[in-house]
Amino acid sequence: MTGEAVDHWYVLLLFVSVASLTAVKSASVETRQDDLLATVPLTDGHNDWPDKMFDLARYQLDQLDLYSWSETQTDINRLRQGQVGAQFWAVYTSCSTQYSDAVRACLDQVDVIHRFVAKYPEAFRLVTTADGIVSAFNASLVGSLIGIEGGHCIDSSLATLRMFYDLGVRYLTLTHNCDTPWAENNKRDDTNSSFIGLTDFGKDVVREMNRLGMLVDLSHVSKATMVAALQTSQAPVIFSHSSAYELCPKSRNVQNDVLNMTKANGGIVMVNFYPPFVSCNDLATMSDVADHIDYIKNYIGVDYVGIGGDFNGIEITPVGLEDSSKYPDLIGYLRTDRGWSDADLRKLAGENFLRVFRAVEQVSRDLAATMTPLETRLTGQQLGNTTCRSITD
């Protein structure tokens, strides 16, 4: 064999050896990643899949194959690939329904969540408690929780709030991108027109949610509303899909002083994937999302950060986080590129949210001995618009 041939074979052997070592390393990372998500229910705070069921099929589930639905960012196959342990399915109706048929529209979405969970019992289980999340996870099912995205869905009625709780709703986002008669939304911060945050009735909404054991969600609200809710709530709050204002100064994100209040409250910020709220433009990557996760972890501690991707509520996604199958890639990236320990990754993936949910449940149990259902009512002009009301007193 000539010296040139020997050199050729040496280079080839070296290439094969390096490739083999790389493959082993990659396989090891994937195995650890899978093993971690087999030990904790990865819990996402916000997914607008039910709204897609309306937009694309008018809730006609018989027209849909939820195992493979390429028109959306989620389906059963991708939830399984993404090792999703629990998902909050968002109940959303536009602000244009306020003062008209918002309650009915939200009931329609609560109904479709109940129906698709029942239609696919081998994939989903409706859960309403922290222990229920763990039980569904242990049965290899996606624990399916319901969150209402917008206080206009309760039509300024504590009775309606209670009925939604009885139907399985476990969080209420106090506003969407519009005020209710009792809470101000984030767009007021864009015009410096947020003044009170919550009215007295709005504070009673928070108190009643504490009594029920319903999570108070502060995504979409103004900063003044965040502060008022944090000052009012006896239970930890959540931001179901918000990111860090310091990295992207959008009103939908959480400012540093509110992050500090959230830590003191024991709450959690579940980081959003929407590029305009992550990189402040239409282009973002997994690294940009990781920056927000790292920022919150480093600023207030690893115990107060989670994941709230907002899939199906966003028309563009970060590169590398295109759909519900991509969570393991994010976990793996945080470990290999950002130096996260497995213990901290378990907190991010689900343990932090379980802690918050259990604390909310405990506050509800504590209040049961001293607090009865609140009977506060708004009347007349306090209701904002009475065109569609027959009773205003």
Short mmCIF file of C-alpha atoms in Angstrom, two decimals:
data_model
loop_
_atom_site.label_atom_id
_atom_site.label_comp_id
_atom_site.label_asym_id
_atom_site.label_seq_id
_atom_site.Cartn_x
_atom_site.Cartn_y
_atom_site.Cartn_z
CA MET A 1 0.00 0.00 0.00
CA THR A 2 1.45 3.39 -0.98
CA GLY A 3 1.98 6.18 1.53
CA GLU A 4 -0.74 8.14 -0.22
CA ALA A 5 -3.19 5.25 0.22
CA VAL A 6 -2.25 4.90 3.88
CA ASP A 7 -2.94 8.59 4.38
CA HIS A 8 -6.28 8.18 2.62
CA TRP A 9 -7.36 5.30 4.84
CA TYR A 10 -6.14 7.11 7.98
CA VAL A 11 -8.25 10.17 7.16
CA LEU A 12 -11.25 7.95 6.40
CA LEU A 13 -10.83 6.04 9.68
CA LEU A 14 -10.52 9.30 11.61
CA PHE A 15 -13.69 10.66 9.95
CA VAL A 16 -15.66 7.50 10.78
CA SER A 17 -14.44 7.57 14.39
CA VAL A 18 -15.43 11.22 14.86
CA ALA A 19 -18.81 10.60 13.23
CA SER A 20 -19.40 7.61 15.50
CA LEU A 21 -18.52 9.58 18.61
CA THR A 22 -20.81 12.41 17.50
CA ALA A 23 -23.65 9.96 16.93
CA VAL A 24 -23.11 8.42 20.36
CA LYS A 25 -23.07 11.86 21.97
CA SER A 26 -26.24 12.86 20.10
CA ALA A 27 -28.00 9.65 21.05
CA SER A 28 -26.95 10.16 24.66
CA VAL A 29 -28.42 13.68 24.69
CA GLU A 30 -31.66 12.44 23.15
CA THR A 31 -31.91 9.58 25.65
CA ARG A 32 -31.34 11.88 28.63
CA GLN A 33 -33.84 14.31 27.18
CA ASP A 34 -36.47 11.60 26.78
CA ASP A 35 -35.71 10.19 30.21
CA LEU A 36 -36.21 13.59 31.82
CA LEU A 37 -39.59 14.16 30.21
CA ALA A 38 -40.59 10.69 31.35
CA THR A 39 -40.17 11.81 34.95
CA VAL A 40 -42.21 15.02 34.96
CA PRO A 41 -45.33 16.13 33.06
CA LEU A 42 -44.23 18.82 30.67
CA THR A 43 -46.97 21.40 31.11
CA ASP A 44 -47.69 24.12 28.57
CA GLY A 45 -49.74 27.08 29.77
CA HIS A 46 -51.53 28.04 26.57
CA ASN A 47 -52.62 26.43 23.29
CA ASP A 48 -55.39 27.84 21.08
CA TRP A 49 -56.19 24.54 19.32
CA PRO A 50 -59.93 24.73 20.21
CA ASP A 51 -60.20 28.03 18.34
CA LYS A 52 -58.73 26.35 15.25
CA MET A 53 -61.48 23.76 15.57
CA PHE A 54 -63.93 26.61 15.15
CA ASP A 55 -62.05 28.51 12.45
CA LEU A 56 -61.38 25.49 10.25
CA ALA A 57 -64.28 23.13 11.01
CA ARG A 58 -66.94 25.00 13.01
CA TYR A 59 -66.40 22.45 15.81
CA GLN A 60 -67.41 19.52 13.55
CA LEU A 61 -65.07 16.96 15.10
CA ASP A 62 -66.25 14.23 12.74
CA GLN A 63 -64.61 16.19 9.92
CA LEU A 64 -61.22 16.15 11.65
CA ASP A 65 -58.49 13.62 12.27
CA LEU A 66 -56.87 14.92 15.43
CA TYR A 67 -54.03 12.42 15.11
CA SER A 68 -52.73 14.22 12.03
CA TRP A 69 -53.91 17.76 11.40
CA SER A 70 -51.28 19.56 9.36
CA GLU A 71 -53.27 22.79 9.11
CA THR A 72 -52.56 23.48 12.77
CA GLN A 73 -49.47 23.51 14.99
CA THR A 74 -50.77 20.64 17.13
CA ASP A 75 -52.14 17.14 16.75
CA ILE A 76 -52.02 13.94 18.78
CA ASN A 77 -48.97 12.61 16.96
CA ARG A 78 -47.02 15.81 17.56
CA LEU A 79 -48.14 16.05 21.19
CA ARG A 80 -46.70 12.57 21.70
CA GLN A 81 -43.49 13.44 19.85
CA GLY A 82 -43.25 16.53 22.02
CA GLN A 83 -43.79 14.44 25.16
CA VAL A 84 -46.46 16.87 26.36
CA GLY A 85 -47.72 15.76 29.76
CA ALA A 86 -50.35 18.44 30.34
CA GLN A 87 -51.80 21.20 28.21
CA PHE A 88 -54.01 24.16 29.02
CA TRP A 89 -56.44 24.41 26.12
CA ALA A 90 -57.43 28.05 25.73
CA VAL A 91 -61.06 29.12 25.47
CA TYR A 92 -61.00 32.25 23.34
CA THR A 93 -63.52 34.50 21.66
CA SER A 94 -62.73 37.87 20.17
CA CYS A 95 -63.30 41.12 21.99
CA SER A 96 -66.01 41.92 19.45
CA THR A 97 -68.29 39.47 21.30
CA GLN A 98 -68.11 41.48 24.51
CA TYR A 99 -71.53 42.79 25.57
CA SER A 100 -73.20 40.36 23.15
CA ASP A 101 -72.58 36.60 22.88
CA ALA A 102 -69.21 36.13 24.58
CA VAL A 103 -70.57 33.74 27.20
CA ARG A 104 -72.17 31.49 24.59
CA ALA A 105 -69.07 31.59 22.39
CA CYS A 106 -66.88 30.57 25.33
CA LEU A 107 -69.29 27.82 26.34
CA ASP A 108 -69.02 26.46 22.79
CA GLN A 109 -65.25 26.12 23.22
CA VAL A 110 -65.53 24.57 26.66
CA ASP A 111 -67.90 22.08 25.05
CA VAL A 112 -65.56 21.20 22.19
CA ILE A 113 -62.70 20.58 24.64
CA HIS A 114 -64.89 18.18 26.61
CA ARG A 115 -65.91 16.50 23.34
CA PHE A 116 -62.48 15.99 21.79
CA VAL A 117 -61.12 14.68 25.09
CA ALA A 118 -64.02 12.20 25.25
CA LYS A 119 -63.60 11.22 21.58
CA TYR A 120 -59.91 10.34 22.03
CA PRO A 121 -59.71 8.72 25.49
CA GLU A 122 -56.53 6.89 24.50
CA ALA A 123 -54.79 10.27 24.09
CA PHE A 124 -56.42 12.76 26.48
CA ARG A 125 -57.86 12.99 29.97
CA LEU A 126 -59.74 16.01 31.31
CA VAL A 127 -58.08 17.09 34.54
CA THR A 128 -58.93 19.81 37.03
CA THR A 129 -56.33 19.34 39.79
CA ALA A 130 -52.58 19.09 40.19
CA ASP A 131 -52.95 15.46 41.25
CA GLY A 132 -55.05 14.91 38.13
CA ILE A 133 -52.17 16.09 35.98
CA VAL A 134 -49.85 13.58 37.61
CA SER A 135 -52.41 10.78 37.33
CA ALA A 136 -52.96 11.42 33.60
CA PHE A 137 -49.20 11.60 33.05
CA ASN A 138 -48.70 8.27 34.79
CA ALA A 139 -51.32 6.80 32.45
CA SER A 140 -49.44 8.21 29.41
CA LEU A 141 -52.28 10.61 28.60
CA VAL A 142 -52.15 14.33 27.92
CA GLY A 143 -53.71 15.94 30.97
CA SER A 144 -56.15 18.40 29.41
CA LEU A 145 -56.93 21.55 31.37
CA ILE A 146 -59.19 24.44 30.41
CA GLY A 147 -58.26 28.10 30.67
CA ILE A 148 -60.43 31.03 29.57
CA GLU A 149 -58.50 33.72 27.70
CA GLY A 150 -60.37 36.91 28.46
CA GLY A 151 -62.51 38.23 31.29
CA HIS A 152 -65.19 39.34 28.82
CA CYS A 153 -66.22 35.65 28.75
CA ILE A 154 -67.83 35.97 32.21
CA ASP A 155 -69.83 39.09 31.24
CA SER A 156 -69.10 40.81 34.57
CA SER A 157 -70.85 38.02 36.50
CA LEU A 158 -69.38 36.15 39.44
CA ALA A 159 -72.15 33.58 39.01
CA THR A 160 -70.96 32.92 35.46
CA LEU A 161 -67.39 32.62 36.75
CA ARG A 162 -68.53 29.97 39.22
CA MET A 163 -70.40 28.03 36.55
CA PHE A 164 -67.32 27.98 34.33
CA TYR A 165 -65.35 26.60 37.27
CA ASP A 166 -67.93 23.83 37.65
CA LEU A 167 -67.43 23.01 33.96
CA GLY A 168 -63.73 22.44 34.58
CA VAL A 169 -62.19 25.86 33.85
CA ARG A 170 -59.08 26.33 35.98
CA TYR A 171 -57.74 29.69 34.91
CA LEU A 172 -59.16 32.98 33.75
CA THR A 173 -57.02 35.53 31.93
CA LEU A 174 -58.46 38.72 33.38
CA THR A 175 -58.53 40.48 30.00
CA HIS A 176 -57.67 39.81 26.40
CA ASN A 177 -56.65 42.81 24.28
CA CYS A 178 -59.64 44.83 25.43
CA ASP A 179 -60.80 46.24 28.73
CA THR A 180 -63.64 44.70 30.65
CA PRO A 181 -65.77 46.99 32.83
CA TRP A 182 -63.55 45.92 35.73
CA ALA A 183 -60.02 45.36 34.35
CA GLU A 184 -57.62 47.16 31.99
CA ASN A 185 -55.75 45.43 29.18
CA ASN A 186 -52.13 45.65 28.04
CA LYS A 187 -52.76 47.97 25.10
CA ARG A 188 -53.34 50.81 27.56
CA ASP A 189 -49.64 50.65 28.39
CA ASP A 190 -48.84 51.43 24.75
CA THR A 191 -50.65 54.77 25.13
CA ASN A 192 -49.86 55.44 28.82
CA SER A 193 -53.57 55.35 29.59
CA SER A 194 -53.71 52.67 32.29
CA PHE A 195 -54.79 54.18 35.58
CA ILE A 196 -56.55 51.86 38.01
CA GLY A 197 -55.85 48.35 36.76
CA LEU A 198 -58.71 46.69 38.65
CA THR A 199 -61.91 48.22 39.96
CA ASP A 200 -63.34 47.07 43.27
CA PHE A 201 -65.41 44.53 41.35
CA GLY A 202 -62.26 43.35 39.55
CA LYS A 203 -60.62 42.74 42.90
CA ASP A 204 -63.67 40.70 43.90
CA VAL A 205 -63.21 38.62 40.74
CA VAL A 206 -59.69 37.81 41.94
CA ARG A 207 -60.92 37.05 45.46
CA GLU A 208 -63.64 34.76 44.14
CA MET A 209 -61.10 32.96 41.96
CA ASN A 210 -58.96 32.45 45.08
CA ARG A 211 -61.96 31.01 46.89
CA LEU A 212 -62.79 28.66 44.02
CA GLY A 213 -59.22 27.52 43.43
CA MET A 214 -59.06 29.05 39.94
CA LEU A 215 -55.70 30.36 38.74
CA VAL A 216 -55.47 34.11 38.12
CA ASP A 217 -53.78 34.61 34.73
CA LEU A 218 -52.16 38.00 34.07
CA SER A 219 -51.09 37.60 30.44
CA HIS A 220 -52.73 40.30 28.27
CA VAL A 221 -53.49 42.68 31.17
CA SER A 222 -51.99 46.13 31.75
CA LYS A 223 -49.15 46.61 34.18
CA ALA A 224 -51.51 48.40 36.60
CA THR A 225 -53.81 45.37 36.45
CA MET A 226 -50.87 43.05 37.11
CA VAL A 227 -49.89 45.07 40.16
CA ALA A 228 -53.45 45.32 41.50
CA ALA A 229 -54.06 41.58 41.03
CA LEU A 230 -50.76 40.67 42.70
CA GLN A 231 -51.63 42.93 45.62
CA THR A 232 -55.10 41.40 45.90
CA SER A 233 -54.53 37.70 45.34
CA GLN A 234 -53.89 35.44 48.29
CA ALA A 235 -52.82 32.67 45.92
CA PRO A 236 -49.96 32.49 43.42
CA VAL A 237 -50.75 33.93 39.99
CA ILE A 238 -49.64 32.81 36.56
CA PHE A 239 -48.66 34.45 33.31
CA SER A 240 -49.81 31.67 31.01
CA HIS A 241 -48.00 32.97 27.90
CA SER A 242 -45.77 36.00 28.46
CA SER A 243 -42.06 36.74 28.21
CA ALA A 244 -39.48 39.13 29.68
CA TYR A 245 -39.98 42.86 29.01
CA GLU A 246 -36.29 43.57 29.59
CA LEU A 247 -35.40 41.56 26.48
CA CYS A 248 -38.35 42.66 24.37
CA PRO A 249 -40.17 45.78 25.61
CA LYS A 250 -43.68 44.87 24.57
CA SER A 251 -46.68 45.53 26.81
CA ARG A 252 -47.56 41.81 26.65
CA ASN A 253 -44.34 41.01 28.50
CA VAL A 254 -43.48 41.21 32.20
CA GLN A 255 -41.38 44.06 33.58
CA ASN A 256 -38.69 43.53 36.21
CA ASP A 257 -40.60 45.02 39.13
CA VAL A 258 -43.57 42.78 38.31
CA LEU A 259 -41.22 39.81 38.06
CA ASN A 260 -40.10 40.61 41.62
CA MET A 261 -43.73 40.81 42.76
CA THR A 262 -44.44 37.48 41.05
CA LYS A 263 -41.59 35.86 42.95
CA ALA A 264 -42.88 37.27 46.24
CA ASN A 265 -46.34 35.98 45.35
CA GLY A 266 -44.99 32.52 44.51
CA GLY A 267 -46.30 32.66 40.96
CA ILE A 268 -44.90 31.66 37.58
CA VAL A 269 -44.16 33.24 34.19
CA MET A 270 -44.70 30.72 31.38
CA VAL A 271 -42.61 31.93 28.46
CA ASN A 272 -44.35 32.70 25.15
CA PHE A 273 -42.87 31.63 21.78
CA TYR A 274 -44.41 34.38 19.60
CA PRO A 275 -41.48 36.05 17.75
CA PRO A 276 -42.75 39.66 18.12
CA PHE A 277 -42.81 39.12 21.91
CA VAL A 278 -39.48 37.27 21.95
CA SER A 279 -37.18 39.05 19.51
CA CYS A 280 -39.42 42.10 18.94
CA ASN A 281 -39.68 41.26 15.24
CA ASP A 282 -41.10 38.54 13.04
CA LEU A 283 -37.96 36.40 13.11
CA ALA A 284 -36.88 34.44 16.18
CA THR A 285 -35.06 31.24 17.02
CA MET A 286 -35.06 28.69 19.81
CA SER A 287 -32.05 30.58 21.19
CA ASP A 288 -34.15 33.74 21.52
CA VAL A 289 -36.81 31.85 23.49
CA ALA A 290 -34.07 30.35 25.66
CA ASP A 291 -32.80 33.88 26.36
CA HIS A 292 -36.16 34.76 27.95
CA ILE A 293 -36.22 31.54 29.96
CA ASP A 294 -32.66 32.17 31.12
CA TYR A 295 -33.40 35.80 31.94
CA ILE A 296 -36.33 34.98 34.23
CA LYS A 297 -34.38 32.11 35.81
CA ASN A 298 -31.40 34.34 36.52
CA TYR A 299 -33.43 37.38 37.62
CA ILE A 300 -35.95 35.84 40.04
CA GLY A 301 -34.94 32.17 40.21
CA VAL A 302 -35.59 28.89 38.46
CA ASP A 303 -38.67 28.20 40.61
CA TYR A 304 -40.72 30.89 38.86
CA VAL A 305 -40.43 30.10 35.15
CA GLY A 306 -42.35 27.74 32.88
CA ILE A 307 -43.44 27.23 29.27
CA GLY A 308 -46.47 28.77 27.54
CA GLY A 309 -45.87 28.37 23.81
CA ASP A 310 -49.15 29.89 22.52
CA PHE A 311 -49.29 27.44 19.63
CA ASN A 312 -52.27 27.90 17.30
CA GLY A 313 -52.71 31.42 18.62
CA ILE A 314 -49.63 32.61 16.72
CA GLU A 315 -49.26 32.71 12.96
CA ILE A 316 -45.45 32.66 13.03
CA THR A 317 -43.15 30.61 15.24
CA PRO A 318 -39.45 30.60 16.16
CA VAL A 319 -37.10 28.53 14.03
CA GLY A 320 -36.76 25.22 15.88
CA LEU A 321 -40.03 25.62 17.78
CA GLU A 322 -42.51 25.29 14.96
CA ASP A 323 -45.11 23.10 16.64
CA SER A 324 -46.03 20.94 19.63
CA SER A 325 -43.46 18.28 18.75
CA LYS A 326 -40.50 20.55 19.53
CA TYR A 327 -40.45 20.73 23.34
CA PRO A 328 -37.79 18.00 23.69
CA ASP A 329 -35.53 20.03 21.40
CA LEU A 330 -35.89 23.04 23.71
CA ILE A 331 -35.14 20.92 26.78
CA GLY A 332 -32.11 19.42 25.05
CA TYR A 333 -30.88 22.84 23.93
CA LEU A 334 -31.13 24.30 27.43
CA ARG A 335 -29.11 21.39 28.75
CA THR A 336 -26.38 21.22 26.14
CA ASP A 337 -26.05 24.88 25.13
CA ARG A 338 -27.15 26.75 28.25
CA GLY A 339 -25.85 24.44 30.98
CA TRP A 340 -29.17 23.68 32.67
CA SER A 341 -29.16 20.80 35.15
CA ASP A 342 -31.76 18.07 34.91
CA ALA A 343 -33.16 19.15 38.30
CA ASP A 344 -33.74 22.68 37.00
CA LEU A 345 -35.17 21.40 33.71
CA ARG A 346 -37.73 19.36 35.60
CA LYS A 347 -38.82 22.53 37.41
CA LEU A 348 -39.17 24.41 34.13
CA ALA A 349 -41.00 21.57 32.40
CA GLY A 350 -43.66 20.99 35.01
CA GLU A 351 -42.68 20.97 38.67
CA ASN A 352 -42.98 24.75 39.00
CA PHE A 353 -46.51 24.77 37.65
CA LEU A 354 -47.54 21.85 39.85
CA ARG A 355 -46.22 23.78 42.87
CA VAL A 356 -48.26 26.85 41.90
CA PHE A 357 -51.43 24.83 41.22
CA ARG A 358 -51.16 22.99 44.53
CA ALA A 359 -50.69 26.29 46.37
CA VAL A 360 -53.82 27.70 44.68
CA GLU A 361 -55.74 24.60 45.72
CA GLN A 362 -54.50 24.99 49.30
CA VAL A 363 -55.61 28.63 49.46
CA SER A 364 -59.06 27.52 48.29
CA ARG A 365 -59.23 24.92 51.04
CA ASP A 366 -58.11 27.47 53.63
CA LEU A 367 -60.72 30.00 52.51
CA ALA A 368 -63.52 27.44 52.59
CA ALA A 369 -63.75 27.80 56.37
CA THR A 370 -64.23 31.58 56.36
CA MET A 371 -65.43 32.73 52.94
CA THR A 372 -68.74 32.20 51.17
CA PRO A 373 -69.43 32.93 47.47
CA LEU A 374 -69.23 36.63 46.77
CA GLU A 375 -72.45 38.27 45.65
CA THR A 376 -71.07 41.54 44.27
CA ARG A 377 -72.92 42.82 41.19
CA LEU A 378 -72.30 45.54 38.66
CA THR A 379 -75.32 47.63 37.74
CA GLY A 380 -76.27 50.33 35.25
CA GLN A 381 -73.36 52.30 33.84
CA GLN A 382 -70.86 50.07 35.68
CA LEU A 383 -71.67 47.35 33.11
CA GLY A 384 -70.29 49.49 30.30
CA ASN A 385 -72.84 48.52 27.67
CA THR A 386 -76.36 47.34 28.43
CA THR A 387 -77.75 47.09 24.90
CA CYS A 388 -78.14 43.32 25.07
CA ARG A 389 -79.25 43.16 28.71
CA SER A 390 -82.77 42.91 30.01
CA ILE A 391 -81.66 43.29 33.65
CA THR A 392 -79.30 46.07 34.68
CA ASP A 393 -80.00 46.46 38.40
#
